[in-house]
Amino acid sequence: MSSTREGQHPTPLATGTSLNAIVIGAGFAGLYMLYRLRKLGLSARVFEAGSGIGGTWFWNRYPGARCDIPSMEYSYQFDQQLEQEWEWSERYATQPEILDYINHVANRFNLRPDIELNTRIQAAHFDETQSRWKLGTADGREFSARYCIMATGCLSSANLPAIPGIDRFAGESYHTGRWPHEGVDFSGKRVAVIGTGSSAIQSIPLIADQASELYVFQRTPNYSVPAHNRPLGDEEQASFKANYRALRELGFKEHPFGFAHRMRQDLCSEATAEQRQQRYQEYWERGGLQFLGAYADLMLDKDANASAAEFLRQKIASQVDDPEVAAALTPRQVVGSKRLCVDTRYFATYNRPHVHLVDLKAAPIAQITEDGLIAGETVYQFDAIVYATGFDAMTGALARIDIRGRQGQKLADKWAAGPRTYLGLASAGFPNLFFITGPGSPSVLTNMLPSIEQHVNWISDCIAHLQESGKTRIEADETAQETWVEHVNEVANATLFPVANSWYLGANIPGKPRVFMPYIGFPSYVEKCHQVVANGYEGFSLS
Ligand code: NA7
């Protein structure tokens, strides 16, 4: 289903305008936040740096870009009619289809008139005397608002590595997260892809279909399970829709990562070798991220995880013809400690004669040159470079804004040793500032859509409460925040998630403090948020 009606975005807001709320970012989070603020009867505007809405799905247009969460679950649930009327075409939706859906939502709820595009907010300062946020745009305008809500996304600040000579390359350069809207034709070209995370794994088979030669520069190999993507049948879709309420509920109440199914409870540590093999094979055939749910202890028990890792390593060996290439593609880290990838034809692509894997472990990239790069002693030449080098995750987009709270304290200074939030929603010293899926909340370790909706619901209920009770300020308490940060770490350290150099820890960005950022366990998190409200906004000060 496609939505073609274009709504009208507003003309630039006049400098000096005062509003009830300002939202930064027009992805899934910003759109729903605006919807809820309007329901409260508040004046609000969303500012978006891009020339269109969609956030992550506006920017990530590389070949093969798809969601790794099944389409039927990766959608809003706040409006049951919307939920019923939208039809997804495939098990895993493509980027264009998801963007189409976002545009449909914006039109359906007439959200565009309050979304200003092409506008980057570069400063947000709290005015203590008035209890209001003063926001400044890159084009020099200033506005004020009682509430400032960051809907800036977890994977929105592209990471271009600081490789010497990076500006010298005379050919075409692309980052997967900043892909040209008109697309790129690699036909007959020699192409380099740097990186082998999810974006690379999705795009490499398609780039290989066009390129005359493809060089993949790999620093760390990743595990990947097949997507087994397919068209969604009418019956399958109808049956999911008929059970939407109950299925969504499972995500909130039972599944640790917010998925719409029951998590298995049986343990790998209690299974025989034969049973494990059978179970992994069954999950391999189902495909997708749910592989990590084959047993309840895969992310808790090292030996259990090792058996799943071994299964996946064997699968790489069975897909790749050249044993040396297969060995180089074989990961050694704990499965799931770096995000598990979901692919279509990825490993088999290395069987094509024009696709070459370059293992950077042995010889890192020394420099980019005018027509290629040098890794170790070897000189490579190509016409285009694709940087599939990921993002400054979870805090990168916030760090680009000059955020100052009470007494002029900079958020960047406060978070210098790692982000400090209460529930991932707020930070002490920064009243009336909310983060949607901020660090310290389940966010990237869940299906993002229910996580976003849960946060937006919490924030709007909180604002409604402040309005009704005549209060003008809410601020997280330092002690509640520190206890929460400690708890986030404790929970993570009881699992195998923090053991690799992943972007969950900021380890992909040189100099970024190594702190595990997402909170593990969606249902317990949701319950905690309920309790906080039930106990009169426990851990917050309202005035
Ligand atoms: P990822 O998963 O962060 O992957 C980035 C890849 O780029 C990864 O293989 C990195 O290797 C590699 N990388 C980063 N910097 C360099 C340098 N300097 N040299 C060589 N290789 C480098 O980003 P994606 O965009 O693929 O996926 C992000 C998320 O989006 C994904 O998890 C899904 O949730 C959707 P490393 O592993 O750091 O050694």
XYZ file of C-alpha atoms and ligand atoms in Angstrom:
582
model
C 0.000 0.000 0.000
C 1.386 3.353 -0.863
C 0.476 6.786 0.322
C 0.910 9.491 -2.262
C -0.903 12.478 -0.797
C 1.669 15.064 0.169
C 0.774 17.170 3.179
C 2.148 20.645 3.629
C 5.144 21.299 5.824
C 5.114 24.733 7.462
C 7.141 27.777 6.601
C 10.029 28.477 9.004
C 8.910 29.417 12.493
C 9.563 33.067 13.309
C 12.448 33.696 15.650
C 11.320 34.432 19.223
C 8.281 32.112 19.068
C 7.273 30.444 22.360
C 5.741 26.983 22.342
C 4.706 24.395 24.890
C 6.991 21.746 23.447
C 9.719 21.287 20.891
C 10.609 17.882 19.508
C 13.906 17.276 17.727
C 13.790 14.646 14.985
C 10.988 13.448 12.693
C 11.477 9.687 12.671
C 9.093 7.177 14.245
C 9.668 8.741 17.693
C 9.190 12.391 16.717
C 6.031 11.707 14.733
C 4.265 9.853 17.504
C 5.432 12.398 20.101
C 3.836 15.160 18.047
C 0.617 13.158 17.763
C 0.452 12.802 21.560
C 1.337 16.432 22.284
C -1.462 17.530 19.989
C -3.885 15.252 21.840
C -2.922 17.137 25.003
C -3.856 20.362 23.252
C -0.307 21.702 23.459
C 1.467 23.872 20.931
C 4.377 21.905 19.524
C 6.764 21.827 16.618
C 9.070 19.108 15.368
C 12.384 20.194 13.849
C 14.057 17.852 11.412
C 17.509 18.337 9.855
C 16.683 16.173 6.820
C 14.700 17.275 3.785
C 12.090 14.628 4.545
C 10.589 12.744 7.465
C 11.572 9.193 8.439
C 14.810 9.511 10.437
C 16.841 6.313 10.123
C 14.640 5.228 7.228
C 15.099 8.533 5.456
C 18.907 8.333 5.532
C 19.714 4.631 5.200
C 18.957 4.006 1.524
C 21.834 1.697 0.659
C 21.084 -1.296 -1.600
C 19.325 -4.053 0.332
C 18.430 -1.847 3.338
C 15.739 -3.656 5.291
C 14.545 -3.945 8.834
C 15.752 -7.024 10.720
C 12.493 -7.127 12.730
C 9.468 -8.735 11.007
C 7.255 -6.104 9.345
C 4.071 -7.140 11.181
C 5.776 -6.186 14.449
C 7.760 -3.199 13.252
C 4.799 -0.840 13.182
C 2.871 1.518 15.437
C 0.164 0.131 17.689
C -1.377 3.349 19.031
C -4.168 3.381 16.454
C -5.980 0.150 15.777
C -7.416 1.293 12.495
C -3.968 2.168 11.201
C -2.743 -1.198 12.399
C -5.506 -2.980 10.497
C -5.474 -0.988 7.279
C -1.753 -0.988 6.472
C -0.534 -3.960 4.444
C 3.070 -5.075 4.424
C 4.267 -6.886 1.356
C 7.168 -8.920 2.752
C 8.245 -10.670 5.937
C 11.030 -8.080 6.329
C 10.134 -4.706 4.884
C 12.499 -2.818 2.607
C 13.605 0.709 3.450
C 11.339 2.241 0.737
C 8.299 0.398 2.111
C 9.013 1.515 5.686
C 9.494 5.090 4.513
C 6.224 4.821 2.630
C 4.537 3.693 5.851
C 5.995 6.625 7.822
C 4.773 9.044 5.164
C 1.368 7.417 5.237
C 1.191 7.924 9.019
C 2.191 11.585 8.671
C -0.534 12.148 6.095
C -3.186 10.097 7.849
C -2.848 12.092 11.072
C -2.092 15.351 9.287
C 1.200 15.744 11.148
C 3.160 17.661 8.520
C 1.929 21.176 9.371
C 3.895 20.962 12.632
C 7.059 19.403 11.212
C 9.662 21.841 9.949
C 12.190 20.212 7.628
C 15.747 21.236 6.705
C 16.250 22.709 10.167
C 19.047 21.617 12.440
C 18.780 22.485 16.117
C 22.294 23.221 17.274
C 21.771 24.530 20.801
C 19.356 23.827 23.653
C 19.892 25.859 26.831
C 17.729 25.738 29.953
C 16.605 29.122 31.252
C 16.319 28.654 35.005
C 14.401 31.822 35.746
C 11.598 30.892 33.373
C 11.903 27.100 33.516
C 11.972 26.991 29.744
C 14.276 25.654 27.074
C 15.800 28.104 24.596
C 16.588 26.455 21.307
C 18.790 27.775 18.527
C 18.772 26.645 14.901
C 21.735 26.441 12.533
C 20.231 29.365 10.562
C 20.277 31.625 13.605
C 16.663 31.530 14.845
C 15.732 31.108 18.509
C 12.619 29.660 20.116
C 11.573 28.747 23.598
C 9.536 25.861 24.937
C 8.568 24.458 28.323
C 9.502 20.943 27.251
C 12.289 19.798 24.983
C 12.063 16.244 23.669
C 14.954 14.523 21.936
C 13.691 12.147 19.252
C 17.118 12.120 17.670
C 17.472 8.361 17.136
C 19.927 5.724 18.310
C 21.688 5.104 15.008
C 21.586 8.488 13.315
C 25.066 9.923 13.657
C 27.127 8.320 10.880
C 30.645 7.196 11.771
C 33.192 7.999 9.109
C 36.485 6.536 10.336
C 39.518 8.775 10.724
C 41.652 6.889 8.195
C 44.575 8.984 6.932
C 43.954 10.319 3.446
C 40.185 9.845 3.582
C 39.599 13.178 1.826
C 42.123 12.409 -0.882
C 40.099 9.764 -2.727
C 39.111 11.144 -6.148
C 36.446 8.527 -6.941
C 32.941 8.240 -5.508
C 32.577 7.842 -1.699
C 29.417 6.857 0.143
C 28.413 6.107 3.721
C 25.603 3.559 3.992
C 23.794 5.821 6.457
C 23.936 8.844 4.112
C 23.016 7.238 0.812
C 22.135 9.451 -2.211
C 18.412 9.629 -2.885
C 18.842 9.004 -6.585
C 20.598 5.683 -5.868
C 24.000 4.606 -7.130
C 24.787 2.514 -10.184
C 27.949 0.462 -9.644
C 27.718 -1.315 -13.030
C 31.155 -2.028 -14.430
C 32.877 -0.341 -11.483
C 35.548 -1.537 -9.080
C 34.064 -1.032 -5.639
C 35.424 -1.253 -2.076
C 33.170 -1.857 0.922
C 34.740 -1.080 4.287
C 33.047 -2.836 7.214
C 31.110 -6.071 7.661
C 28.271 -5.138 10.060
C 24.539 -5.359 9.251
C 24.606 -2.613 6.607
C 27.508 -4.229 4.756
C 26.011 -7.698 5.033
C 22.738 -6.471 3.520
C 24.333 -4.428 0.752
C 27.310 -6.573 -0.353
C 25.290 -9.191 -2.326
C 23.491 -6.432 -4.262
C 26.587 -4.335 -4.888
C 28.277 -7.536 -6.112
C 25.462 -7.988 -8.648
C 26.560 -4.751 -10.334
C 30.255 -4.192 -9.647
C 32.946 -5.546 -11.972
C 35.211 -6.142 -8.957
C 34.221 -5.932 -5.305
C 36.732 -5.748 -2.445
C 35.349 -6.182 1.064
C 37.621 -4.864 3.815
C 36.810 -6.738 6.997
C 38.081 -5.856 10.470
C 35.839 -8.212 12.465
C 33.763 -11.007 10.921
C 30.150 -11.267 12.067
C 27.666 -14.054 12.576
C 24.675 -13.958 10.301
C 21.508 -16.000 10.010
C 19.369 -16.188 6.860
C 16.372 -13.866 6.632
C 14.348 -16.342 4.551
C 12.526 -13.284 3.390
C 9.321 -13.906 1.404
C 6.104 -12.211 0.425
C 3.551 -12.061 3.238
C 0.445 -14.038 2.409
C -3.008 -12.526 2.923
C -3.989 -15.242 5.359
C -0.839 -14.920 7.429
C -1.356 -11.186 7.619
C -5.037 -11.483 8.499
C -4.328 -13.966 11.262
C -1.636 -11.705 12.768
C -4.008 -8.746 12.609
C -6.809 -10.698 14.230
C -4.502 -11.365 17.187
C -2.659 -8.064 17.249
C -3.637 -7.060 20.796
C -2.550 -10.321 22.387
C 0.641 -10.529 20.319
C 1.682 -6.957 21.099
C 0.993 -7.634 24.758
C 3.545 -10.466 24.736
C 6.169 -7.937 23.729
C 5.402 -5.721 26.721
C 4.822 -8.389 29.312
C 6.879 -11.440 28.427
C 9.543 -11.195 25.783
C 12.824 -9.718 27.095
C 13.427 -7.892 23.798
C 9.853 -6.821 23.155
C 8.996 -9.300 20.418
C 5.482 -10.522 19.769
C 6.024 -14.131 20.705
C 6.738 -16.234 23.760
C 10.386 -16.709 24.645
C 11.393 -20.328 25.119
C 12.161 -21.267 28.687
C 14.246 -24.393 28.189
C 17.985 -24.293 28.685
C 20.743 -25.268 26.326
C 22.805 -26.386 29.304
C 20.233 -29.141 29.935
C 20.057 -30.357 26.332
C 22.089 -33.102 24.660
C 24.406 -32.325 21.739
C 21.927 -33.918 19.369
C 18.982 -31.930 20.716
C 20.959 -28.695 20.397
C 21.881 -29.414 16.803
C 18.258 -30.128 15.991
C 17.044 -26.983 17.737
C 19.594 -24.724 16.031
C 18.748 -26.236 12.668
C 15.048 -25.584 13.324
C 15.780 -21.924 14.155
C 18.146 -21.601 11.208
C 15.297 -22.717 8.950
C 12.919 -20.217 10.543
C 15.530 -17.507 9.975
C 16.007 -14.112 11.582
C 17.062 -12.710 14.940
C 14.920 -15.179 16.854
C 17.845 -17.587 16.455
C 19.149 -16.107 19.721
C 15.967 -17.302 21.408
C 16.580 -20.968 20.500
C 17.329 -21.496 24.203
C 16.705 -19.217 27.177
C 20.348 -19.235 28.294
C 22.195 -18.408 25.066
C 23.091 -14.908 26.269
C 23.638 -16.007 29.850
C 25.789 -19.110 29.733
C 29.166 -19.140 27.983
C 29.077 -22.817 27.072
C 25.535 -22.566 25.754
C 26.554 -19.601 23.625
C 29.642 -21.455 22.389
C 27.485 -24.286 21.067
C 25.332 -21.835 19.085
C 28.502 -20.114 17.835
C 29.915 -23.410 16.644
C 26.690 -24.188 14.772
C 26.849 -20.818 12.990
C 30.549 -21.276 12.169
C 29.779 -24.618 10.534
C 27.107 -22.909 8.468
C 29.666 -20.414 7.178
C 31.994 -23.257 6.224
C 29.165 -24.975 4.375
C 28.264 -21.848 2.373
C 31.721 -20.660 1.328
C 33.667 -22.764 -1.214
C 37.224 -21.607 -0.472
C 38.241 -22.847 2.993
C 40.661 -19.949 3.475
C 37.974 -17.382 2.742
C 35.546 -19.280 4.977
C 38.096 -19.254 7.801
C 38.617 -15.493 7.420
C 34.825 -14.951 7.503
C 34.466 -16.975 10.703
C 33.820 -14.940 13.852
C 35.307 -15.899 17.198
C 33.349 -13.558 19.518
C 30.340 -14.547 21.618
C 27.235 -14.696 19.374
C 24.977 -11.719 20.042
C 27.654 -9.640 21.793
C 27.833 -7.755 18.503
C 24.408 -7.476 16.933
C 23.536 -10.679 15.091
C 23.118 -9.990 11.372
C 20.309 -11.228 9.150
C 21.194 -11.804 5.511
C 20.169 -12.919 2.073
C 22.971 -14.568 0.042
C 25.756 -12.909 2.051
C 28.265 -15.719 2.531
C 27.615 -17.283 -0.890
C 28.536 -13.941 -2.474
C 32.176 -14.715 -1.653
C 31.999 -17.677 -4.065
C 31.701 -15.262 -6.981
C 35.016 -14.825 -8.791
C 34.932 -11.012 -8.777
C 34.316 -10.716 -4.988
C 37.437 -10.512 -2.829
C 37.650 -10.523 0.955
C 40.511 -8.538 2.482
C 41.177 -9.464 6.093
C 42.283 -6.333 7.920
C 43.260 -8.268 11.061
C 46.505 -9.209 9.338
C 47.056 -5.834 7.675
C 44.963 -2.799 8.695
C 44.189 0.029 6.310
C 47.219 2.334 6.394
C 45.789 5.091 4.227
C 43.284 6.006 1.575
C 44.902 7.169 -1.648
C 43.627 9.105 -4.679
C 42.497 5.957 -6.411
C 42.152 3.337 -3.714
C 43.804 2.373 -0.453
C 46.835 0.708 1.037
C 46.390 -2.093 3.575
C 49.604 -3.563 4.920
C 51.923 -3.613 1.907
C 49.185 -4.086 -0.670
C 47.891 -1.320 -2.912
C 44.238 -1.582 -4.005
C 42.606 0.511 -6.722
C 38.930 1.144 -7.264
C 36.352 3.603 -8.570
C 34.094 3.839 -5.509
C 34.320 3.345 -1.751
C 31.335 2.417 0.411
C 31.871 3.130 4.079
C 29.638 0.645 5.921
C 31.300 1.777 9.115
C 28.275 2.277 11.341
C 27.258 4.991 13.771
C 28.200 6.855 16.898
C 25.332 4.965 18.495
C 22.868 6.147 21.138
C 24.677 9.328 22.189
C 26.146 10.599 18.881
C 23.137 12.648 17.776
C 22.761 14.218 21.236
C 26.467 15.091 21.348
C 26.072 17.171 18.184
C 23.712 19.568 19.996
C 25.095 22.043 22.540
C 22.804 21.010 25.418
C 23.128 22.979 28.671
C 21.048 22.464 31.770
C 20.879 24.173 35.148
C 23.802 26.500 35.946
C 24.936 26.193 32.341
C 26.128 22.635 32.820
C 26.900 20.977 29.496
C 25.432 17.558 28.868
C 28.655 16.669 27.023
C 30.652 17.369 30.225
C 28.243 15.497 32.428
C 28.384 12.497 30.122
C 32.141 12.679 29.506
C 32.665 9.330 31.239
C 29.530 7.814 29.696
C 25.825 8.715 29.553
C 24.039 9.147 32.898
C 20.260 8.963 32.811
C 17.353 7.929 34.967
C 15.421 5.266 32.993
C 17.026 6.528 29.793
C 14.331 9.223 29.902
C 15.955 12.134 31.715
C 19.223 13.321 33.225
C 19.706 15.133 36.575
C 20.451 18.823 36.096
C 18.398 18.984 32.880
C 14.784 19.700 33.887
C 11.968 19.236 31.355
C 14.327 17.546 28.912
C 13.245 14.083 27.769
C 15.044 11.492 25.658
C 13.021 9.018 23.610
C 14.826 5.663 23.769
C 17.829 7.306 25.380
C 20.896 5.486 26.730
C 19.915 3.460 29.785
C 16.603 2.386 28.232
C 15.995 -0.915 26.365
C 15.973 0.829 22.941
C 18.312 -0.991 20.538
C 17.966 -4.285 22.395
C 14.250 -4.340 21.634
C 11.933 -3.965 18.724
C 12.315 -0.151 18.495
C 8.656 0.535 17.713
C 7.113 -0.661 20.996
C 10.035 0.906 22.854
C 9.403 4.252 21.192
C 5.669 4.104 21.888
C 6.197 3.159 25.517
C 8.544 6.137 25.996
C 6.302 8.588 24.186
C 3.300 7.393 26.230
C 5.269 7.830 29.449
C 6.491 11.314 28.481
C 3.057 12.516 27.385
C 1.393 11.165 30.530
C 4.079 12.909 32.554
C 3.542 16.224 30.763
C -0.231 15.859 31.215
C 0.329 15.301 34.921
C 2.502 18.416 35.187
C -0.053 20.503 33.331
C -2.940 19.244 35.464
C -1.123 19.754 38.732
C 0.075 23.221 37.799
C 3.751 22.260 37.976
C 6.316 23.688 35.622
C 9.345 21.504 36.219
C 10.341 17.900 36.445
C 13.903 16.786 37.028
C 15.527 13.405 37.665
C 17.190 13.115 41.082
C 20.920 12.518 41.053
C 20.655 9.552 43.438
C 17.864 7.855 41.466
C 19.904 8.352 38.334
C 23.106 6.917 39.793
C 21.222 3.914 41.185
C 19.683 3.365 37.757
C 23.034 3.592 35.933
C 24.448 1.050 38.363
C 21.445 -1.219 37.796
C 21.789 -1.000 33.993
C 25.406 -2.148 34.342
C 24.606 -4.858 36.837
C 21.952 -6.362 34.593
C 24.238 -6.181 31.541
C 27.151 -7.744 33.405
C 25.037 -10.750 34.328
C 24.762 -11.479 30.582
C 27.182 -12.050 27.722
C 26.168 -8.849 25.892
C 29.054 -6.668 27.103
C 31.913 -9.025 26.285
C 32.731 -7.853 22.722
C 33.894 -4.516 21.307
C 30.460 -3.475 20.107
C 28.674 -0.224 19.473
C 26.423 -1.119 22.464
C 29.507 -0.145 24.491
C 30.672 2.698 22.279
C 33.736 0.593 21.473
C 33.497 1.348 17.736
C 34.269 5.042 18.268
C 37.876 5.863 19.213
C 37.985 7.678 22.571
C 34.325 7.034 23.460
C 33.954 5.832 27.069
C 33.297 2.123 27.299
C 29.896 1.921 28.975
C 27.126 -0.550 28.162
C 24.267 1.737 27.094
C 21.061 -0.249 26.500
C 19.024 -1.674 29.386
C 18.374 -5.408 29.054
C 14.825 -6.593 29.719
C 11.827 -4.802 28.239
C 9.024 -6.185 30.490
C 10.879 -5.390 33.731
C 11.690 -1.945 32.373
C 8.040 -1.271 31.483
C 7.040 -2.395 34.975
C 9.640 -0.095 36.562
C 8.303 2.871 34.570
C 4.756 2.077 35.785
C 5.954 1.861 39.378
C 7.752 5.175 39.178
C 4.494 6.851 38.171
C 2.388 4.891 40.671
C 4.745 6.090 43.429
C 4.232 9.726 42.499
C 7.105 10.040 40.025
C 9.544 8.395 42.348
C 13.117 9.474 41.657
C 12.001 12.760 40.064
C 11.483 16.156 41.678
C 8.432 18.095 40.544
C 8.062 21.755 41.315
P 28.131 -1.639 12.538
O 27.388 -2.822 12.933
O 28.715 -0.762 13.578
O 29.289 -2.116 11.544
C 30.336 -1.273 11.160
C 31.415 -2.088 10.492
O 32.456 -1.211 10.070
C 32.054 -3.106 11.434
O 32.339 -4.257 10.696
C 33.327 -2.379 11.861
O 34.352 -3.235 12.295
C 33.683 -1.679 10.590
N 34.597 -0.546 10.794
C 34.363 0.579 11.514
N 35.428 1.395 11.457
C 36.336 0.767 10.693
C 37.657 1.091 10.259
N 38.252 2.228 10.639
N 38.315 0.212 9.471
C 37.715 -0.943 9.111
N 36.484 -1.314 9.478
C 35.815 -0.459 10.258
O 27.248 -0.672 11.620
P 26.097 -1.047 10.581
O 25.716 0.185 9.878
O 26.489 -2.209 9.766
O 24.921 -1.528 11.502
C 24.435 -0.704 12.556
C 23.138 -1.190 13.054
O 22.123 -0.762 12.157
C 22.936 -2.660 13.106
O 23.425 -3.277 14.231
C 21.430 -2.796 13.014
O 20.864 -2.562 14.273
C 21.056 -1.700 12.124
P 34.495 -3.633 13.868
O 33.387 -4.609 14.125
O 34.321 -2.367 14.652
O 35.836 -4.205 13.984
